[in-house]
Short mmCIF file of C-alpha atoms in Angstrom, two decimals:
data_model
loop_
_atom_site.label_atom_id
_atom_site.label_comp_id
_atom_site.label_asym_id
_atom_site.label_seq_id
_atom_site.Cartn_x
_atom_site.Cartn_y
_atom_site.Cartn_z
CA MET A 1 32.79 -75.99 -107.27
CA ASN A 2 29.73 -77.08 -109.22
CA GLY A 3 28.32 -75.13 -112.17
CA LYS A 4 25.54 -73.56 -110.11
CA ASN A 5 27.94 -72.19 -107.52
CA ALA A 6 30.28 -70.97 -110.25
CA LEU A 7 27.46 -68.94 -111.82
CA VAL A 8 26.58 -67.40 -108.46
CA VAL A 9 30.22 -66.44 -107.90
CA VAL A 10 30.54 -64.92 -111.40
CA PHE A 11 27.32 -62.96 -110.97
CA ALA A 12 28.42 -61.80 -107.51
CA LEU A 13 31.78 -60.65 -108.81
CA PHE A 14 30.11 -58.74 -111.63
CA ALA A 15 27.70 -57.04 -109.28
CA ALA A 16 30.45 -56.22 -106.81
CA GLY A 17 32.46 -54.64 -109.62
CA PHE A 18 29.36 -52.79 -110.77
CA VAL A 19 28.75 -51.35 -107.32
CA TYR A 20 32.45 -50.52 -106.90
CA ALA A 21 32.47 -48.74 -110.27
CA GLY A 22 29.69 -46.45 -109.11
CA GLY A 23 26.79 -47.86 -111.12
CA LYS A 24 23.12 -47.14 -110.56
CA SER A 25 23.00 -49.18 -107.37
CA GLU A 26 25.62 -46.96 -105.72
CA GLU A 27 23.51 -43.77 -105.66
CA ALA A 28 23.84 -41.94 -102.37
CA ALA A 29 20.77 -41.14 -100.32
CA ALA A 30 19.86 -37.57 -99.55
CA PRO A 31 20.81 -36.40 -96.04
CA GLY A 32 18.38 -37.78 -93.48
CA GLN A 33 17.10 -40.52 -95.80
CA ALA A 34 17.77 -44.25 -95.74
CA PRO A 35 20.44 -45.48 -98.17
CA LYS A 36 19.11 -46.60 -101.53
CA GLU A 37 18.81 -50.31 -102.11
CA ALA A 38 21.56 -51.96 -104.17
CA VAL A 39 19.97 -53.23 -107.38
CA VAL A 40 21.17 -54.90 -110.58
CA ASN A 41 18.81 -54.78 -113.58
CA LEU A 42 19.02 -57.90 -115.70
CA TYR A 43 17.54 -58.09 -119.20
CA SER A 44 17.29 -61.81 -119.93
CA ALA A 45 16.19 -63.86 -122.92
CA ARG A 46 16.61 -67.00 -120.81
CA HIS A 47 13.45 -68.55 -119.38
CA TYR A 48 14.71 -71.29 -117.08
CA GLU A 49 13.47 -71.92 -113.56
CA SER A 50 17.06 -72.66 -112.54
CA ASP A 51 17.97 -69.04 -113.39
CA ASN A 52 15.36 -67.74 -110.94
CA ALA A 53 16.87 -69.94 -108.24
CA LEU A 54 20.33 -68.48 -109.03
CA TYR A 55 19.03 -64.93 -108.81
CA ALA A 56 17.36 -65.66 -105.45
CA GLU A 57 20.56 -67.27 -104.16
CA PHE A 58 22.59 -64.29 -105.37
CA GLN A 59 20.22 -61.83 -103.65
CA LYS A 60 20.44 -63.79 -100.41
CA ALA A 61 24.25 -64.00 -100.53
CA SER A 62 24.95 -60.43 -101.65
CA GLY A 63 22.02 -58.33 -100.48
CA ILE A 64 21.79 -56.93 -104.02
CA LYS A 65 18.28 -57.07 -105.46
CA VAL A 66 17.97 -58.56 -108.97
CA ASN A 67 15.28 -57.01 -111.19
CA VAL A 68 14.68 -59.29 -114.17
CA VAL A 69 13.10 -58.12 -117.41
CA SER A 70 12.31 -61.18 -119.55
CA ALA A 71 11.61 -61.19 -123.28
CA GLY A 72 13.04 -62.62 -126.46
CA ALA A 73 16.55 -61.51 -127.41
CA PRO A 74 15.43 -59.42 -130.44
CA GLU A 75 12.90 -57.54 -128.28
CA LEU A 76 15.44 -56.86 -125.55
CA ILE A 77 18.06 -55.71 -128.05
CA GLU A 78 15.56 -53.29 -129.57
CA ARG A 79 14.60 -52.06 -126.10
CA ILE A 80 18.25 -51.40 -125.25
CA LYS A 81 18.67 -49.51 -128.55
CA ARG A 82 15.56 -47.39 -127.85
CA GLU A 83 16.66 -46.65 -124.29
CA ALA A 84 20.21 -45.82 -125.48
CA GLU A 85 22.15 -44.00 -122.74
CA ALA A 86 19.09 -44.08 -120.46
CA THR A 87 18.84 -47.88 -120.42
CA GLU A 88 18.07 -49.46 -117.10
CA ALA A 89 19.91 -52.64 -118.14
CA ASP A 90 23.06 -53.45 -116.22
CA VAL A 91 23.33 -56.96 -117.66
CA PHE A 92 21.97 -58.53 -120.86
CA ILE A 93 21.83 -62.32 -121.14
CA THR A 94 20.83 -64.23 -124.24
CA VAL A 95 20.83 -67.91 -125.06
CA ASP A 96 22.18 -67.28 -128.58
CA GLY A 97 25.23 -65.04 -128.99
CA GLY A 98 24.58 -64.97 -132.74
CA VAL A 99 21.79 -62.42 -132.25
CA LEU A 100 24.36 -59.88 -131.10
CA PHE A 101 25.80 -59.40 -134.58
#
């Protein structure tokens, strides 16, 4: 398995666990309405074209839509702090783990 496929598998497993755990993408539709779309919200400080290809491949393979919010890590961290319990972020990705401390 090459690195690209490994990332798709890891992301798919995370999203599957997220849906199984009853996250935001598991909301039930009201009676008589279409089921809500499965979505994972990704806050990412990465700005690589290869990432967009992975997200598209993941969406195609899983049927789970990926919403990407891109900004620098400090801005995303502050956004998550401001949003607190109401954050839309399901996943936060940064290129430098040192900013987390």
